């Protein structure tokens, strides 16, 4: 038993290190002088730090507008994912119907469908309905990517909340909608933070649909991708760090709600 515990701990540490090394290297390179970024061989720890690389990035034309576009699209994606995913998850948790298992499997399988196949039909349809090169159009595609996770996580949360609480609310004069809004939803809100985090990260980091569906209102990822060939190496490291930082800060802020979700879903 003790050997198993040590193996699990060692495996977790190894995976954590593998994930952290690229983040640390990108962060260090973003604060190196321009000459040190391109120098070879590189040392494990830079001899000096400089804000020149980040200053060059944040003053580059179009960066802040693309950041604003990313924030707007990510906010819309979070709202749509929660508003659409929570009722669907509640229905899966509270109602039994034929084909429920197959329906859950189909929800997961939608994430396996290659988005590149839909690129041309999406662009054609979005142009015809006026959604091309808009925040709403990109947010709708990002919502479709985040919705399967939102539905399944919401379902697990609602299954962890005792049905007796809703029944008690019914006896006190609440209908199903009121019981959901006043009793179930407040208990699930901390857990919904996980859905919000995932939706934010998907929208913030997604590059394919944002590049295909925008021309002037590009998100940060699409803007960096469009300027990748002509941008210098230190600009790319600064852009990578700028992409990673908001997601890490967002997760840090809502971490206590993630812990609360774990407690709810394991009651």
Short mmCIF file of C-alpha atoms in Angstrom, two decimals:
data_model
loop_
_atom_site.label_atom_id
_atom_site.label_comp_id
_atom_site.label_asym_id
_atom_site.label_seq_id
_atom_site.Cartn_x
_atom_site.Cartn_y
_atom_site.Cartn_z
CA UNK A 1 0.00 0.00 0.00
CA UNK A 2 2.81 2.37 0.89
CA UNK A 3 4.65 1.55 -2.36
CA UNK A 4 1.48 2.29 -4.34
CA UNK A 5 1.12 5.64 -2.61
CA UNK A 6 4.72 6.52 -3.40
CA UNK A 7 4.26 5.53 -7.01
CA UNK A 8 1.15 7.72 -7.34
CA UNK A 9 2.95 10.65 -5.71
CA UNK A 10 5.99 10.24 -7.95
CA UNK A 11 3.78 9.99 -11.05
CA UNK A 12 1.88 13.14 -10.06
CA UNK A 13 5.14 15.02 -9.51
CA UNK A 14 6.49 13.85 -12.87
CA UNK A 15 3.35 14.97 -14.71
CA UNK A 16 3.41 18.31 -12.88
CA UNK A 17 7.04 18.91 -13.81
CA UNK A 18 6.35 18.04 -17.47
CA UNK A 19 3.52 20.60 -17.51
CA UNK A 20 5.44 23.28 -15.63
CA UNK A 21 8.70 23.20 -17.60
CA UNK A 22 7.27 24.80 -20.79
CA UNK A 23 5.42 27.43 -18.73
CA UNK A 24 8.57 28.32 -16.78
CA UNK A 25 10.68 28.51 -19.94
CA UNK A 26 8.15 30.75 -21.68
CA UNK A 27 7.92 32.98 -18.60
CA UNK A 28 11.70 33.31 -18.31
CA UNK A 29 12.10 34.02 -22.03
CA UNK A 30 9.42 36.70 -21.88
CA UNK A 31 11.52 38.66 -19.38
CA UNK A 32 14.93 38.15 -20.97
CA UNK A 33 16.71 40.81 -23.01
CA UNK A 34 16.11 40.43 -26.74
CA UNK A 35 19.66 39.27 -27.37
CA UNK A 36 19.46 36.58 -24.65
CA UNK A 37 16.30 35.09 -26.16
CA UNK A 38 18.10 34.24 -29.39
CA UNK A 39 21.42 33.34 -27.78
CA UNK A 40 22.77 29.77 -27.78
CA UNK A 41 23.54 27.80 -25.67
CA UNK A 42 21.01 28.85 -23.07
CA UNK A 43 21.51 28.67 -19.32
CA UNK A 44 18.91 27.22 -17.00
CA UNK A 45 18.58 30.59 -15.27
CA UNK A 46 19.13 33.88 -17.15
CA UNK A 47 21.94 36.13 -15.96
CA UNK A 48 19.72 39.21 -16.19
CA UNK A 49 16.09 40.12 -16.59
CA UNK A 50 14.58 42.87 -18.68
CA UNK A 51 11.14 44.31 -19.39
CA UNK A 52 12.10 45.24 -22.95
CA UNK A 53 10.50 42.14 -24.45
CA UNK A 54 7.17 42.59 -22.66
CA UNK A 55 7.27 46.36 -23.27
CA UNK A 56 7.73 45.73 -26.98
CA UNK A 57 4.80 43.30 -26.97
CA UNK A 58 2.28 45.45 -25.08
CA UNK A 59 3.10 48.51 -27.23
CA UNK A 60 2.77 46.59 -30.49
CA UNK A 61 -0.10 47.90 -32.62
CA UNK A 62 -3.27 45.85 -32.30
CA UNK A 63 -2.36 43.84 -29.21
CA UNK A 64 -4.69 45.53 -26.72
CA UNK A 65 -7.61 45.54 -29.14
CA UNK A 66 -7.15 41.80 -29.64
CA UNK A 67 -6.95 41.32 -25.85
CA UNK A 68 -10.26 43.17 -25.48
CA UNK A 69 -11.79 40.99 -28.19
CA UNK A 70 -10.59 37.86 -26.38
CA UNK A 71 -12.06 39.04 -23.07
CA UNK A 72 -15.44 39.82 -24.64
CA UNK A 73 -15.60 36.49 -26.47
CA UNK A 74 -14.51 34.54 -23.37
CA UNK A 75 -17.12 36.31 -21.21
CA UNK A 76 -19.88 35.51 -23.70
CA UNK A 77 -18.70 31.90 -23.89
CA UNK A 78 -18.81 31.53 -20.10
CA UNK A 79 -22.35 32.92 -19.93
CA UNK A 80 -23.66 30.78 -22.80
CA UNK A 81 -21.98 27.61 -21.49
CA UNK A 82 -23.52 28.01 -18.04
CA UNK A 83 -26.96 29.15 -19.22
CA UNK A 84 -27.27 26.29 -21.70
CA UNK A 85 -25.29 23.64 -19.85
CA UNK A 86 -26.90 23.92 -16.40
CA UNK A 87 -30.50 23.12 -17.50
CA UNK A 88 -29.28 20.26 -19.71
CA UNK A 89 -27.19 18.86 -16.85
CA UNK A 90 -30.15 19.17 -14.48
CA UNK A 91 -32.36 17.23 -16.90
CA UNK A 92 -29.79 14.44 -17.16
CA UNK A 93 -29.44 14.26 -13.38
CA UNK A 94 -33.12 14.34 -12.43
CA UNK A 95 -35.01 12.61 -15.26
CA UNK A 96 -34.66 9.05 -16.55
CA UNK A 97 -35.40 8.44 -20.22
CA UNK A 98 -34.58 5.83 -22.85
CA UNK A 99 -31.22 6.29 -24.47
CA UNK A 100 -29.81 8.38 -21.63
CA UNK A 101 -26.44 6.59 -21.72
CA UNK A 102 -26.24 6.93 -25.50
CA UNK A 103 -27.09 10.61 -25.20
CA UNK A 104 -24.22 11.14 -22.75
CA UNK A 105 -21.90 9.35 -25.15
CA UNK A 106 -23.07 11.52 -28.05
CA UNK A 107 -22.35 14.64 -25.99
CA UNK A 108 -18.77 13.51 -25.52
CA UNK A 109 -18.41 12.45 -29.15
CA UNK A 110 -19.20 15.98 -30.36
CA UNK A 111 -15.73 16.99 -29.07
CA UNK A 112 -14.17 14.40 -31.39
CA UNK A 113 -15.72 15.97 -34.49
CA UNK A 114 -12.97 17.88 -36.37
CA UNK A 115 -13.72 21.58 -36.50
CA UNK A 116 -11.77 21.99 -39.75
CA UNK A 117 -14.51 20.12 -41.64
CA UNK A 118 -17.03 22.76 -40.55
CA UNK A 119 -14.83 25.73 -41.42
CA UNK A 120 -16.22 26.46 -44.89
CA UNK A 121 -19.92 25.87 -44.02
CA UNK A 122 -19.54 28.01 -40.88
CA UNK A 123 -17.93 30.89 -42.75
CA UNK A 124 -20.59 30.76 -45.49
CA UNK A 125 -23.47 30.64 -43.01
CA UNK A 126 -22.03 33.29 -40.72
CA UNK A 127 -21.52 35.68 -43.64
CA UNK A 128 -25.14 35.16 -44.75
CA UNK A 129 -26.59 35.84 -41.28
CA UNK A 130 -24.21 38.68 -40.39
CA UNK A 131 -22.21 36.88 -37.70
CA UNK A 132 -18.89 36.80 -39.54
CA UNK A 133 -16.13 38.86 -37.89
CA UNK A 134 -18.23 39.45 -34.76
CA UNK A 135 -17.70 38.64 -31.10
CA UNK A 136 -21.00 36.78 -30.96
CA UNK A 137 -20.13 34.51 -33.88
CA UNK A 138 -16.83 33.39 -32.36
CA UNK A 139 -18.45 33.01 -28.92
CA UNK A 140 -21.12 30.70 -30.36
CA UNK A 141 -18.48 28.37 -31.81
CA UNK A 142 -16.51 28.43 -28.56
CA UNK A 143 -19.71 27.65 -26.66
CA UNK A 144 -20.25 24.60 -28.86
CA UNK A 145 -16.76 23.44 -27.91
CA UNK A 146 -17.29 24.00 -24.17
CA UNK A 147 -20.90 22.83 -23.91
CA UNK A 148 -20.27 19.05 -23.65
CA UNK A 149 -18.02 19.57 -20.63
CA UNK A 150 -20.51 22.03 -19.14
CA UNK A 151 -23.40 19.58 -19.45
CA UNK A 152 -21.55 16.61 -17.99
CA UNK A 153 -20.04 18.54 -15.07
CA UNK A 154 -23.40 20.15 -14.28
CA UNK A 155 -25.04 16.74 -14.36
CA UNK A 156 -22.56 15.30 -11.85
CA UNK A 157 -23.07 18.31 -9.58
CA UNK A 158 -26.85 18.04 -9.56
CA UNK A 159 -26.66 14.28 -8.94
CA UNK A 160 -24.60 15.07 -5.83
CA UNK A 161 -27.33 17.36 -4.43
CA UNK A 162 -30.01 15.35 -2.58
CA UNK A 163 -33.38 15.25 -4.29
CA UNK A 164 -35.03 15.53 -0.86
CA UNK A 165 -34.07 19.21 -0.70
CA UNK A 166 -36.15 19.91 -3.79
CA UNK A 167 -39.04 17.85 -2.45
CA UNK A 168 -38.94 19.83 0.78
CA UNK A 169 -39.13 23.05 -1.25
CA UNK A 170 -42.16 21.68 -3.12
CA UNK A 171 -43.98 21.05 0.13
CA UNK A 172 -43.33 24.68 1.10
CA UNK A 173 -45.09 26.01 -1.98
CA UNK A 174 -42.31 26.17 -4.59
CA UNK A 175 -42.81 24.83 -8.07
CA UNK A 176 -40.04 23.00 -9.94
CA UNK A 177 -38.53 26.15 -11.39
CA UNK A 178 -38.55 27.97 -8.05
CA UNK A 179 -37.05 24.96 -6.26
CA UNK A 180 -34.29 24.82 -8.86
CA UNK A 181 -33.51 28.54 -8.66
CA UNK A 182 -33.79 28.91 -4.87
CA UNK A 183 -32.45 25.58 -3.58
CA UNK A 184 -30.50 23.57 -6.16
CA UNK A 185 -28.74 26.30 -8.11
CA UNK A 186 -27.22 28.11 -5.08
CA UNK A 187 -25.74 24.81 -3.90
CA UNK A 188 -24.32 24.10 -7.35
CA UNK A 189 -22.92 27.59 -8.00
CA UNK A 190 -19.50 26.88 -6.47
CA UNK A 191 -19.20 23.85 -8.70
CA UNK A 192 -20.28 25.81 -11.75
CA UNK A 193 -17.02 27.71 -11.35
CA UNK A 194 -15.32 24.68 -12.90
CA UNK A 195 -17.49 25.07 -15.98
CA UNK A 196 -16.72 28.77 -16.12
CA UNK A 197 -12.97 28.13 -15.82
CA UNK A 198 -13.00 25.53 -18.56
CA UNK A 199 -15.12 27.69 -20.86
CA UNK A 200 -12.84 30.67 -20.30
CA UNK A 201 -9.69 28.66 -21.00
CA UNK A 202 -11.17 27.09 -24.15
CA UNK A 203 -12.23 30.47 -25.52
CA UNK A 204 -9.02 32.24 -24.53
CA UNK A 205 -6.71 29.62 -26.10
CA UNK A 206 -8.76 28.59 -29.14
CA UNK A 207 -7.15 29.71 -32.38
CA UNK A 208 -8.65 27.88 -35.38
CA UNK A 209 -12.22 29.16 -35.43
CA UNK A 210 -11.13 32.58 -34.19
CA UNK A 211 -8.75 32.84 -37.16
CA UNK A 212 -11.25 31.57 -39.71
CA UNK A 213 -14.28 33.54 -38.51
CA UNK A 214 -12.63 36.92 -37.96
CA UNK A 215 -10.79 39.43 -40.08
CA UNK A 216 -10.70 42.75 -38.23
CA UNK A 217 -11.97 41.72 -34.78
CA UNK A 218 -9.36 39.05 -34.12
CA UNK A 219 -8.86 37.55 -30.68
CA UNK A 220 -5.36 37.51 -29.20
CA UNK A 221 -4.64 33.96 -30.34
CA UNK A 222 -5.80 34.72 -33.88
CA UNK A 223 -3.81 37.96 -33.90
CA UNK A 224 -0.63 36.18 -32.79
CA UNK A 225 -1.19 33.39 -35.29
CA UNK A 226 -1.66 35.88 -38.13
CA UNK A 227 1.59 37.67 -37.24
CA UNK A 228 3.57 34.52 -36.43
CA UNK A 229 5.70 34.41 -39.59
CA UNK A 230 6.76 38.04 -39.48
CA UNK A 231 7.20 38.41 -35.71
CA UNK A 232 10.61 38.06 -33.99
CA UNK A 233 11.31 35.27 -31.52
CA UNK A 234 11.08 37.41 -28.38
CA UNK A 235 7.66 38.68 -29.51
CA UNK A 236 6.40 35.09 -29.71
CA UNK A 237 7.61 34.28 -26.18
CA UNK A 238 5.98 37.43 -24.82
CA UNK A 239 2.74 36.55 -26.59
CA UNK A 240 2.84 33.02 -25.21
CA UNK A 241 3.32 34.32 -21.68
CA UNK A 242 0.51 36.82 -22.16
CA UNK A 243 -1.78 33.96 -23.22
CA UNK A 244 -0.88 31.77 -20.25
CA UNK A 245 -1.08 34.41 -17.53
CA UNK A 246 -4.85 35.23 -17.55
CA UNK A 247 -5.84 31.56 -17.43
CA UNK A 248 -3.54 30.91 -14.48
CA UNK A 249 -4.79 33.97 -12.62
CA UNK A 250 -8.41 33.07 -13.31
CA UNK A 251 -7.94 29.55 -11.97
CA UNK A 252 -6.12 30.92 -8.91
CA UNK A 253 -9.02 33.27 -8.12
CA UNK A 254 -11.73 30.59 -8.34
CA UNK A 255 -9.71 27.73 -6.80
CA UNK A 256 -11.76 27.76 -3.57
CA UNK A 257 -14.93 27.23 -5.60
CA UNK A 258 -13.30 24.27 -7.31
CA UNK A 259 -12.58 22.74 -3.90
CA UNK A 260 -16.20 23.39 -2.89
CA UNK A 261 -17.35 21.61 -6.03
CA UNK A 262 -15.31 18.56 -5.06
CA UNK A 263 -17.02 18.51 -1.70
CA UNK A 264 -20.50 18.78 -3.18
CA UNK A 265 -20.03 16.11 -5.82
CA UNK A 266 -18.72 13.59 -3.29
CA UNK A 267 -21.41 13.89 -0.62
#
